[in-house]
Coordinates of C-alpha atoms and ligand atoms in Angstrom, one line a residue:
Chain A
M1 CA -32.1 2.2 48.8
A2 CA -30.5 4.2 52.0
G3 CA -33.1 3.1 54.4
D4 CA -31.7 0.3 56.1
H5 CA -28.9 2.7 57.2
K6 CA -31.0 4.7 59.7
D7 CA -28.8 4.0 62.7
T8 CA -26.3 6.3 61.1
A9 CA -26.1 10.3 62.1
F10 CA -26.8 11.0 58.5
A11 CA -29.1 8.4 57.2
R12 CA -32.1 9.9 55.9
E13 CA -35.3 9.1 55.3
P14 CA -35.7 7.5 52.0
T15 CA -39.2 8.7 50.7
R16 CA -37.9 11.3 48.1
D17 CA -38.3 10.7 44.5
S18 CA -36.2 11.5 41.9
D19 CA -37.4 15.6 40.8
G20 CA -37.9 16.7 37.0
S21 CA -36.8 20.3 38.3
R22 CA -33.1 18.7 39.7
P23 CA -30.5 19.7 36.5
R24 CA -28.7 16.7 35.0
V25 CA -25.7 16.6 33.6
R26 CA -25.3 14.5 30.7
I27 CA -21.7 12.9 29.4
Q28 CA -21.7 11.3 26.0
D29 CA -19.1 9.8 24.4
A30 CA -16.4 11.8 26.4
V31 CA -12.6 10.0 26.4
K32 CA -10.0 11.4 28.0
S33 CA -6.3 9.7 28.0
F34 CA -2.7 10.8 29.6
A35 CA -0.3 10.1 27.9
G36 CA -1.7 7.8 25.4
R37 CA -3.3 6.1 28.1
V38 CA -7.1 6.1 27.8
V39 CA -8.4 7.0 31.7
V40 CA -12.4 8.1 31.4
D41 CA -13.8 6.2 28.4
V42 CA -18.3 7.4 29.0
D43 CA -20.2 6.7 26.7
D44 CA -23.5 7.9 28.0
L45 CA -23.7 9.1 31.4
T46 CA -26.2 11.1 33.2
L47 CA -25.9 12.0 36.6
G48 CA -28.2 14.2 38.7
T49 CA -31.5 12.0 38.0
H50 CA -31.4 11.4 41.6
P51 CA -31.2 13.9 44.4
I52 CA -27.7 12.0 45.5
E53 CA -25.8 9.6 43.7
G54 CA -22.9 8.0 44.5
L55 CA -19.8 7.4 41.8
I56 CA -17.7 4.6 43.1
G57 CA -14.9 2.4 42.1
P58 CA -11.1 1.1 42.5
N59 CA -8.4 3.4 42.4
G60 CA -7.7 5.2 39.4
A61 CA -10.7 4.3 37.5
G62 CA -11.1 7.6 36.6
K63 CA -13.5 9.2 39.2
T64 CA -11.4 12.4 39.5
T65 CA -10.8 12.7 35.9
L66 CA -14.3 12.6 34.8
L67 CA -15.2 15.1 37.6
R68 CA -12.3 17.2 35.9
M69 CA -14.0 16.8 32.4
I70 CA -17.6 17.8 33.6
M71 CA -15.7 20.7 35.0
H72 CA -13.5 21.6 32.1
S73 CA -10.5 22.0 34.1
I74 CA -9.2 19.7 31.9
S75 CA -9.9 19.1 28.2
L76 CA -11.3 16.3 26.7
D77 CA -9.8 14.4 24.0
R78 CA -13.8 14.5 22.7
G79 CA -17.3 14.0 23.2
T80 CA -19.9 16.9 25.2
V81 CA -20.8 17.5 28.7
T82 CA -24.2 18.9 28.6
L83 CA -26.2 21.0 31.5
S84 CA -29.9 20.9 31.5
S85 CA -32.9 21.5 33.8
D86 CA -36.5 20.8 33.2
G87 CA -37.6 23.4 35.3
D88 CA -36.6 26.1 32.9
G89 CA -35.6 24.1 30.3
S90 CA -31.9 25.6 29.9
E91 CA -29.6 23.3 28.5
V92 CA -25.5 24.7 28.5
V93 CA -23.2 22.7 26.8
L94 CA -20.4 22.6 29.4
S95 CA -18.0 21.3 27.4
D96 CA -17.9 24.5 25.4
L97 CA -17.3 26.8 28.3
P98 CA -14.3 28.0 29.5
A99 CA -13.9 26.4 33.5
H100 CA -14.4 29.8 35.1
R101 CA -18.3 29.6 33.7
M102 CA -19.1 27.0 35.6
A103 CA -19.7 28.5 39.0
R104 CA -22.0 30.7 37.0
H105 CA -24.1 27.7 36.0
G106 CA -24.3 26.2 39.1
V107 CA -21.7 23.2 39.0
V108 CA -19.2 23.0 41.7
K109 CA -16.7 20.7 42.6
T110 CA -14.6 19.9 45.8
N111 CA -11.1 18.7 45.4
Q112 CA -10.1 15.3 46.7
V113 CA -6.4 16.6 47.5
I114 CA -5.9 19.2 49.8
T115 CA -6.4 22.4 47.8
D116 CA -6.6 25.9 49.9
F117 CA -5.0 29.4 49.4
E118 CA -2.0 29.2 50.7
K119 CA -2.1 33.3 51.3
L120 CA -5.5 33.7 52.4
T121 CA -7.2 33.3 55.4
I122 CA -10.7 31.5 56.6
L123 CA -12.9 34.3 56.2
D124 CA -11.1 35.6 53.0
S125 CA -11.8 32.2 51.5
L126 CA -15.3 32.0 52.2
L127 CA -15.5 36.4 51.2
L128 CA -13.5 35.4 47.8
S129 CA -16.1 32.5 47.0
V130 CA -19.6 35.2 47.9
A131 CA -17.7 38.0 46.0
K132 CA -19.7 38.1 42.6
A133 CA -17.5 39.6 39.8
T134 CA -19.0 43.0 40.2
D135 CA -17.9 43.5 43.7
E136 CA -14.3 42.8 42.0
W137 CA -13.4 45.4 39.7
P138 CA -10.2 47.4 40.1
Y139 CA -11.9 50.5 41.0
R140 CA -14.1 49.4 43.7
I141 CA -11.9 50.2 46.4
Y142 CA -14.1 50.6 48.9
R143 CA -16.4 47.7 48.5
E144 CA -15.2 45.8 50.7
Q145 CA -17.4 46.9 54.0
G146 CA -20.1 46.6 51.9
L147 CA -19.8 43.3 50.6
Y148 CA -19.1 42.0 54.3
E149 CA -22.2 43.4 55.1
D150 CA -23.9 42.1 52.4
T151 CA -23.3 38.4 52.8
V152 CA -21.7 37.7 56.4
E153 CA -25.0 36.2 57.6
G154 CA -24.6 33.6 54.9
I155 CA -21.1 32.6 55.7
L156 CA -21.7 32.9 60.0
W157 CA -24.4 30.5 59.1
Y158 CA -21.3 27.7 58.1
L159 CA -18.9 29.4 60.7
D160 CA -21.8 28.7 63.4
R161 CA -22.0 25.2 62.2
F162 CA -18.3 24.2 61.8
E163 CA -16.1 25.2 63.7
F164 CA -12.9 26.9 63.1
E165 CA -10.4 27.1 65.4
D166 CA -9.5 31.0 64.3
P167 CA -11.6 32.2 61.2
L168 CA -9.8 35.3 60.9
G169 CA -7.0 33.4 60.3
F170 CA -5.7 30.8 58.0
A171 CA -6.7 27.3 58.1
K172 CA -4.4 25.0 60.5
S173 CA -5.1 21.6 60.2
A174 CA -5.6 19.5 56.7
G175 CA -9.1 19.0 58.3
E176 CA -9.9 22.6 58.6
K177 CA -8.3 23.0 55.1
K178 CA -11.0 20.3 53.5
L179 CA -13.7 21.9 55.4
L180 CA -13.3 25.1 53.7
D181 CA -12.9 23.9 50.7
I182 CA -16.7 22.3 50.6
I183 CA -17.8 25.2 52.4
R184 CA -16.4 27.8 50.2
C185 CA -18.2 25.4 47.6
L186 CA -22.0 25.3 49.7
L187 CA -21.2 29.1 49.4
L188 CA -21.5 29.5 46.0
K189 CA -25.5 27.6 45.9
P190 CA -24.6 25.1 43.4
R191 CA -26.7 23.2 41.4
V192 CA -24.9 20.4 41.2
L193 CA -22.7 19.5 43.6
L194 CA -19.8 17.2 42.9
L195 CA -17.8 16.0 45.7
D196 CA -14.2 14.1 45.3
E197 CA -13.9 12.1 48.5
P198 CA -15.5 14.9 50.6
T199 CA -15.1 12.6 53.8
A200 CA -11.3 12.0 53.3
G201 CA -9.3 13.8 56.7
L202 CA -12.6 15.0 58.4
P203 CA -12.9 13.9 62.0
D204 CA -16.3 11.8 62.3
D205 CA -18.6 14.2 63.9
I206 CA -17.8 16.6 61.2
R207 CA -18.2 14.6 58.4
D208 CA -21.6 13.1 59.9
Q209 CA -22.6 16.8 60.6
L210 CA -21.4 17.5 56.7
M211 CA -22.9 14.3 55.1
G212 CA -26.5 15.6 57.1
L213 CA -26.4 19.0 55.8
I214 CA -25.4 18.0 52.0
D215 CA -28.4 15.7 52.5
E216 CA -30.9 18.3 53.5
K217 CA -30.2 20.6 50.7
A218 CA -30.4 17.9 48.3
A219 CA -33.6 17.5 49.5
E220 CA -34.5 21.0 49.7
E221 CA -32.5 23.5 47.6
N222 CA -33.2 21.1 44.7
M223 CA -29.3 20.3 45.0
A224 CA -27.9 17.6 42.6
V225 CA -25.1 16.0 44.9
V226 CA -22.6 13.4 43.2
I227 CA -20.2 11.8 45.9
V228 CA -17.4 10.1 45.2
E229 CA -16.2 8.0 48.1
H230 CA -13.8 5.5 49.2
D231 CA -16.3 5.3 52.3
L232 CA -18.4 3.1 51.0
H233 CA -20.9 3.5 53.9
V234 CA -21.5 7.0 53.0
I235 CA -22.2 5.6 49.9
W236 CA -25.0 3.6 51.1
T237 CA -26.2 5.2 53.3
M238 CA -26.5 8.5 51.5
S239 CA -27.3 7.9 47.8
D240 CA -30.6 7.4 46.3
Y241 CA -28.4 5.9 42.8
V242 CA -25.4 4.7 42.4
H243 CA -22.7 4.5 39.4
F244 CA -19.5 1.8 39.2
M245 CA -16.9 2.6 37.3
A246 CA -13.6 1.2 36.7
E247 CA -10.9 1.4 34.3
G248 CA -12.6 4.4 32.6
R249 CA -15.5 2.8 32.1
V250 CA -19.0 3.2 34.1
L251 CA -20.1 -0.7 34.3
L252 CA -22.7 -0.9 36.3
Q253 CA -25.3 1.5 37.6
G254 CA -28.2 1.2 40.2
E255 CA -29.6 1.7 43.8
P256 CA -27.3 0.7 46.2
R257 CA -28.8 -2.5 47.4
S258 CA -28.4 -3.7 43.9
I259 CA -24.5 -2.4 43.5
R260 CA -23.0 -3.8 46.8
E261 CA -24.5 -7.5 46.5
H262 CA -23.2 -7.3 42.5
D263 CA -20.4 -9.8 41.7
T264 CA -18.4 -7.9 39.8
V265 CA -18.0 -5.0 42.2
I266 CA -17.4 -7.2 44.9
E267 CA -14.4 -8.9 43.0
K268 CA -13.0 -6.0 41.2
Y269 CA -13.6 -3.8 44.3
L270 CA -15.1 -4.2 47.7
G271 CA -13.5 -7.9 48.6
S272 CA -15.6 -9.3 51.0
G273 CA -14.7 -6.7 54.0
H274 CA -16.5 -4.1 52.6
V275 CA -20.1 -5.3 52.3
Chain B
M1 CA 10.7 81.3 47.3
N2 CA 14.5 80.7 48.3
L3 CA 15.8 77.4 47.6
D4 CA 19.2 78.0 48.2
W5 CA 19.4 75.8 50.7
L6 CA 18.1 72.9 48.3
D7 CA 20.9 71.3 46.1
A8 CA 19.7 70.6 42.5
F9 CA 21.3 67.1 42.0
L10 CA 19.1 66.4 45.3
V11 CA 15.7 67.1 43.4
S12 CA 16.2 65.2 40.9
G13 CA 18.0 62.2 43.0
L14 CA 14.5 62.0 44.9
F15 CA 12.7 62.8 41.3
Y16 CA 14.1 59.3 40.3
V17 CA 13.9 57.5 43.7
M18 CA 10.2 58.7 43.7
M19 CA 9.4 57.8 40.4
V20 CA 11.1 54.1 41.1
I21 CA 9.1 53.9 44.1
G22 CA 5.9 54.7 42.4
L23 CA 6.9 51.9 39.3
A24 CA 7.3 49.4 42.2
L25 CA 4.1 50.0 43.9
L26 CA 2.6 49.4 40.6
L27 CA 4.8 46.2 39.9
H28 CA 3.6 45.1 43.3
L29 CA 0.4 44.6 42.0
Q30 CA 1.5 42.6 39.5
L31 CA 3.9 40.2 40.8
G32 CA 3.4 40.7 44.7
L33 CA -0.9 39.8 44.2
A34 CA -1.4 38.3 41.0
R35 CA 2.3 36.8 40.8
I36 CA 3.1 38.1 37.8
A37 CA 6.7 38.9 37.2
N38 CA 6.7 41.4 34.4
F39 CA 9.9 42.2 33.1
G40 CA 8.7 44.9 31.0
V41 CA 8.7 48.1 33.3
V42 CA 10.9 50.2 31.6
G43 CA 8.3 49.1 27.8
F44 CA 5.4 50.3 29.9
W45 CA 7.1 53.5 31.4
G46 CA 9.0 54.2 28.1
I47 CA 5.5 54.0 25.8
G48 CA 4.3 56.3 28.3
M49 CA 6.7 59.3 27.9
Y50 CA 7.2 58.8 24.6
A51 CA 3.6 58.8 23.3
F52 CA 3.4 61.8 25.6
G53 CA 6.6 63.9 24.3
V54 CA 5.9 62.8 20.8
L55 CA 2.2 63.9 20.7
F56 CA 3.1 67.4 22.6
V57 CA 6.3 68.0 20.9
K58 CA 4.9 67.3 17.1
V59 CA 1.2 68.2 16.9
D60 CA 1.0 71.7 15.8
W61 CA -1.4 72.7 19.1
P62 CA -4.1 75.2 18.4
F63 CA -4.6 75.9 22.3
G64 CA -2.7 76.8 25.0
E65 CA 0.3 75.0 26.2
V66 CA -1.1 74.0 29.4
W67 CA -4.5 72.2 27.8
A68 CA -1.9 70.8 24.9
F69 CA 0.4 69.3 27.8
L70 CA -2.9 67.9 29.8
I71 CA -4.0 66.3 26.4
S72 CA -0.7 64.9 25.5
V73 CA -0.3 63.5 29.4
V74 CA -3.7 61.7 29.2
F75 CA -2.8 60.5 26.0
G76 CA 0.6 59.1 26.5
T77 CA -0.9 57.1 29.9
V78 CA -4.0 55.6 28.1
V79 CA -1.3 54.4 25.3
A80 CA 0.5 52.6 27.8
G81 CA -2.5 51.6 29.5
L82 CA -3.6 50.2 26.0
A83 CA 0.1 48.5 25.7
G84 CA -0.6 46.8 28.8
L85 CA -4.1 45.5 27.6
L86 CA -2.3 44.2 24.7
V87 CA 0.7 42.5 26.6
G88 CA -2.0 41.3 29.4
W89 CA -3.4 39.5 26.3
L90 CA -0.6 38.1 25.2
I91 CA 1.0 36.6 28.8
A92 CA -2.1 36.0 30.6
D93 CA -2.6 32.3 29.8
L94 CA 1.4 31.7 29.7
D95 CA 3.6 30.4 32.3
I96 CA 6.5 32.2 34.1
D97 CA 9.1 31.7 31.3
G98 CA 6.5 33.0 28.3
V99 CA 5.9 36.2 30.9
L100 CA 9.2 36.6 30.9
V101 CA 10.3 36.6 27.2
G102 CA 6.8 38.4 26.3
T103 CA 7.1 41.5 29.3
L104 CA 11.1 42.0 28.0
G105 CA 10.6 40.9 24.3
F106 CA 7.7 44.1 24.6
A107 CA 10.1 46.6 26.6
T108 CA 12.9 45.8 23.8
A109 CA 10.2 46.4 21.0
V110 CA 9.3 49.6 22.5
W111 CA 12.9 50.2 22.8
I112 CA 13.8 49.8 18.5
L113 CA 10.5 51.8 17.8
A114 CA 12.0 54.6 19.5
T115 CA 15.4 54.3 18.4
T116 CA 13.9 53.1 14.9
E117 CA 11.0 55.9 14.2
Q118 CA 13.4 58.6 14.1
D119 CA 11.0 61.1 13.0
L120 CA 8.9 60.8 15.4
T121 CA 11.2 60.0 18.4
G122 CA 14.7 61.4 17.3
G123 CA 15.8 58.3 17.2
A124 CA 19.4 57.5 19.3
L125 CA 19.7 61.4 19.2
G126 CA 17.0 61.7 21.4
M127 CA 14.4 64.7 21.0
G128 CA 13.9 68.0 23.3
G129 CA 11.1 70.8 23.4
L130 CA 9.4 69.0 26.5
G131 CA 9.2 71.7 29.6
F132 CA 6.7 72.1 32.4
P133 CA 3.5 73.2 31.7
Y134 CA 4.1 76.0 34.5
D135 CA 7.2 78.4 34.9
I136 CA 7.6 79.7 38.3
G137 CA 10.8 81.1 38.3
S138 CA 14.0 79.4 38.6
V139 CA 14.5 76.0 36.4
K140 CA 15.3 74.3 40.3
A141 CA 12.3 76.0 41.4
N142 CA 10.1 74.6 38.7
E143 CA 11.9 71.0 39.5
T144 CA 11.0 71.6 42.8
L145 CA 7.5 72.1 42.0
W146 CA 7.4 68.8 39.4
L147 CA 8.7 66.9 42.3
V148 CA 6.1 67.6 44.8
I149 CA 3.7 66.9 41.8
L150 CA 4.8 63.6 41.4
T151 CA 5.2 62.9 45.0
I152 CA 1.3 63.5 45.4
L153 CA 1.0 61.0 42.3
V154 CA 3.0 58.5 44.1
A155 CA 1.2 59.1 47.4
I156 CA -2.0 58.4 45.4
I157 CA -1.1 55.5 44.1
L158 CA 0.2 54.1 47.6
Y159 CA -3.4 54.7 48.9
Y160 CA -4.8 53.2 45.9
V161 CA -2.7 49.9 46.4
S162 CA -3.5 50.4 49.9
R163 CA -7.3 49.8 49.1
V164 CA -6.8 47.4 46.7
H165 CA -5.3 45.6 49.6
K166 CA -8.4 45.9 51.6
S167 CA -10.7 45.4 48.9
P168 CA -12.7 41.9 47.3
Y169 CA -10.4 43.5 43.9
G170 CA -7.1 42.9 46.2
R171 CA -8.0 39.1 47.2
L172 CA -8.9 38.0 43.8
L173 CA -5.8 39.2 43.1
I174 CA -4.4 37.5 45.4
S175 CA -6.2 34.4 44.6
I176 CA -5.4 34.2 41.3
G177 CA -1.7 34.6 41.8
D178 CA -2.1 31.8 44.8
N179 CA -4.2 29.3 42.9
E180 CA -5.5 29.9 39.5
P181 CA -7.0 26.4 39.3
L182 CA -8.5 27.1 42.6
A183 CA -10.1 30.6 42.0
R184 CA -11.3 29.7 38.6
S185 CA -13.4 26.9 40.2
L186 CA -15.1 29.5 42.4
G187 CA -15.5 31.4 39.2
K188 CA -13.0 34.0 38.8
A189 CA -11.8 34.9 35.7
P190 CA -8.0 34.7 35.9
F191 CA -7.2 36.1 32.2
Q192 CA -10.1 38.9 32.5
T193 CA -8.6 39.8 35.9
K194 CA -5.1 39.8 34.6
L195 CA -5.9 42.0 31.7
W196 CA -7.4 45.1 33.8
L197 CA -5.0 44.1 35.8
F198 CA -2.2 45.0 33.3
A199 CA -4.2 48.1 32.0
V200 CA -4.6 50.1 34.8
S201 CA -1.1 49.4 36.1
S202 CA 0.5 49.6 32.9
A203 CA -1.1 53.4 32.6
G204 CA 0.2 54.2 35.7
M205 CA 3.6 53.0 34.4
G206 CA 3.1 55.1 31.6
L207 CA 2.2 58.1 33.4
L208 CA 5.2 58.3 35.2
G209 CA 6.9 57.7 32.6
A210 CA 5.8 61.0 31.2
M211 CA 6.1 63.2 34.2
Y212 CA 9.7 61.6 34.1
G213 CA 10.5 63.3 30.3
V214 CA 9.2 66.1 31.4
N215 CA 11.1 66.4 34.1
E216 CA 14.5 65.9 31.8
R217 CA 13.1 68.0 28.9
F218 CA 14.7 65.7 26.8
L219 CA 13.5 61.7 25.5
E220 CA 16.7 59.1 25.3
T221 CA 16.3 56.3 24.2
G222 CA 19.1 55.1 26.4
N223 CA 16.8 55.2 29.1
L224 CA 14.9 52.6 27.8
G225 CA 17.9 50.1 29.1
I226 CA 17.0 47.0 31.7
D227 CA 18.1 49.9 34.2
I228 CA 14.4 51.1 35.6
T229 CA 12.8 47.4 35.4
L230 CA 15.6 46.4 37.8
A231 CA 15.4 49.3 40.1
A232 CA 11.9 48.8 40.6
M233 CA 12.5 45.0 40.7
V234 CA 15.1 45.1 42.8
G235 CA 14.0 47.3 45.5
L236 CA 10.3 45.5 45.6
V237 CA 11.9 42.1 46.1
L238 CA 14.4 43.6 48.7
G239 CA 11.4 45.6 50.7
S240 CA 9.4 42.6 50.4
T241 CA 6.8 41.7 47.2
T242 CA 4.0 41.1 48.5
R243 CA 3.6 43.9 51.2
M244 CA 2.8 47.3 49.9
W245 CA 5.4 49.1 51.9
G246 CA 7.8 46.9 50.5
A247 CA 8.1 48.6 47.5
A248 CA 9.0 52.0 49.0
V249 CA 11.2 50.6 51.8
G250 CA 13.3 48.6 49.0
V251 CA 13.7 51.5 46.8
A252 CA 14.5 53.9 49.3
L253 CA 17.6 51.3 50.4
T254 CA 18.7 50.3 47.3
V255 CA 17.9 53.8 44.8
G256 CA 17.4 55.9 47.6
L257 CA 20.8 55.0 49.4
F258 CA 22.9 54.9 46.0
D259 CA 21.3 57.5 44.2
V260 CA 21.2 60.1 46.7
V261 CA 22.8 59.6 50.1
I262 CA 25.8 58.1 48.5
Q263 CA 26.5 59.7 45.8
F264 CA 25.4 63.0 47.5
Y265 CA 26.7 63.0 50.9
L266 CA 29.8 60.9 50.7
P267 CA 32.4 62.8 49.7
L268 CA 34.3 60.4 47.0
P269 CA 36.3 61.8 44.2
R270 CA 34.8 62.6 41.3
E271 CA 35.6 60.1 38.9
W272 CA 34.3 57.4 40.7
Y273 CA 31.1 58.0 39.7
T274 CA 31.1 57.9 36.0
Q275 CA 33.7 55.0 36.5
A276 CA 33.3 52.9 39.9
I277 CA 29.8 53.6 41.4
P278 CA 27.6 52.3 38.7
V279 CA 29.4 49.0 38.9
L280 CA 29.8 49.1 42.3
R281 CA 25.7 50.3 42.6
E282 CA 24.7 47.0 40.3
M283 CA 27.1 44.8 42.4
V284 CA 26.1 46.1 45.8
F285 CA 22.5 45.5 44.5
G286 CA 22.9 41.9 43.5
G287 CA 24.9 41.4 46.7
V288 CA 22.3 42.5 49.3
L289 CA 19.7 41.2 46.9
I290 CA 21.2 37.4 47.4
I291 CA 21.9 38.0 51.2
V292 CA 18.1 39.1 51.6
L293 CA 16.6 36.4 50.0
L294 CA 19.0 34.1 51.5
F295 CA 18.1 35.1 55.1
R296 CA 14.6 36.4 54.7
P297 CA 12.9 34.8 51.3
Y298 CA 10.2 37.3 51.7
G299 CA 12.0 40.3 51.8
V300 CA 13.2 42.7 54.5
L301 CA 9.3 43.5 55.7
G302 CA 8.3 40.0 55.0
D303 CA 5.4 38.4 53.7
M304 CA 2.0 39.7 53.9
R305 CA -0.2 39.3 56.5
R306 CA -4.1 38.8 55.4
D307 CA -5.1 37.1 59.3
K308 CA -3.7 40.6 60.6
L309 CA -5.6 42.7 58.1
M310 CA -8.7 40.7 58.3
R311 CA -8.8 41.3 62.2
R312 CA -8.4 44.9 61.5
M313 CA -11.3 44.6 58.9
H314 CA -13.9 42.2 60.5
G315 CA -12.4 41.2 63.8
G316 CA -14.7 43.8 66.2
Ligands
ATP401 N1 -2.7 14.6 35.0 C1 -2.4 13.5 35.3 N2 -1.6 13.3 34.4 C2 -1.3 11.4 33.8 N3 -2.1 10.9 34.4 C3 -2.8 11.2 34.9 C4 -3.1 12.1 35.4 N4 -4.9 12.6 36.3 C5 -4.7 11.3 36.4 N5 -4.1 10.7 35.7 C6 -4.0 9.0 35.6 O1 -5.6 8.3 35.3 C7 -6.0 7.4 35.8 C8 -7.2 8.0 36.5 O2 -7.1 8.7 37.9 P1 -8.1 9.3 38.4 O3 -7.4 10.3 39.4 O4 -9.3 10.0 37.8 O5 -8.7 7.7 39.5 P2 -9.1 7.9 40.9 O6 -11.1 7.1 40.1 O7 -9.9 9.2 41.0 O8 -8.5 7.4 41.7 P3 -8.4 7.4 43.0 O9 -9.8 6.7 44.0 O10 -7.1 7.2 43.5 O11 -9.0 9.1 43.3 C9 -4.7 7.2 37.0 O12 -4.3 6.3 37.0 C10 -3.9 8.4 37.3 O13 -2.4 8.1 37.5
MG402 MG1 -9.8 10.2 42.6

């Protein structure tokens, strides 16, 4: 487990067990191809049996595509994605739902490439994230102040911890935009949080702080976290379980230690430098 | 009331300017915030005008004129809103080309309907029988009062738009226009949002159409060409698509300058008005638009400033 990296700022105790009430995402017989080339072909994969899971693999392995299939922000050629939680015994077929319904079911993804609203300020973005559909009806033209008062505490909680140069203005740097993207997602109070290369472009101290926070949330709020990362240091220290993907398929699964020592992984992906 | 100082032409010129400002404001919600280029403004405007006119003129109303009038106005507004719902449903998932074709096609359909349904609309001959719901004396007095009422309506639209900018709804519209997939991933429903946006703004356009019909007292299919759409669109783009005052400033600078100031105050030879001016007008509009877009791509007033707005609302 992750215990052998306690030296890092966001390492944690490796004592947490899998928890039945954590929501799980199951991907079955799911295929996606672009221009006739199969990019993802997953037989049966369950994410979320462990609090924090890593999803690794070489460039072009299909990691981002797989996450986007879960979010249904791209269509599936075939297959199903189901969200289930033992806690309340509910089961939702995500692949039958439009993309905008995912957030309501608590399934949320951050973006690998910088993604932001050009015309919205940081505060705008955060208020957008916390606003409910009922706040946003065309006739609710006096709702802003109430929304602000109802939600400002939760927003400030993040703004106090993560400093932006000008929260009332626009996100300035790539780092700010990346961070904003993640905080927008956290404000949605996800049950399943998919992080697509969350640390790329973040300064080290903010990365550590953010990962520490996510780690906390995974433990305390029963959130299932899936991290896609090329920074394997993050993967080895944070995840309880790792899926290794190459050429659209999940080739290996296991605890971080066993994955990092696996010949296939080393050969296909890591090279000796990474381990 | 003595209105001798007031020229009848000025009143009708101002009515037209005010109406186009109203249309441009509603278009601003669609184009400036949600980034949907509605090229069928005249269709919603026209359907409101005709739905109102036909109901008012063709029905044998058992009760007073004023009630018949009000019911017909509401009817015109609602029909335009329903048309907006329908068109919104058709175009919500389309790209820019699709929206262009869909909205233009809708406007054309309204024109064809108005032309071919002669029994109802009088077709190309037009339809009379409309009038003000009051009579306070001279024609000019009645028209002036109607202009005042229109001005109040446009002021209300302006107020609504300003509140939208300051509300979660406005933020939602901007987010969908700005980055629809991202908005979707945050749980926003673009389809439903666009549907309601079109219903509400089209209803407003229809109401303006009905009011125009009353002012003219005569419905003509000739009104259903591209002019109205272009006037609203050019004015808005010139002023600033993304800022509320862009609609007012832009329309004042284009339609206002041409249809009121130049035509009314410049002592030009009479025959110019029928021949040269309409052509000149389109040329100048086009030229000004190109120049403005080259040097100020966001229009005279520039782009919206959410940072300033946020500071004003939540900065304290
Ligand atoms: N929209 C698209 N159209 C065409 N090809 C695509 C599209 N999206 C992804 N691909 C291709 O699918 C393959 C998998 O891409 P994907 O982004 O899922 O990989 P990844 O594992 O996330 O890689 P990376 O680690 O570089 O982010 C790549 O070869 C990519 O070029
Ligand atoms: Mg990727």
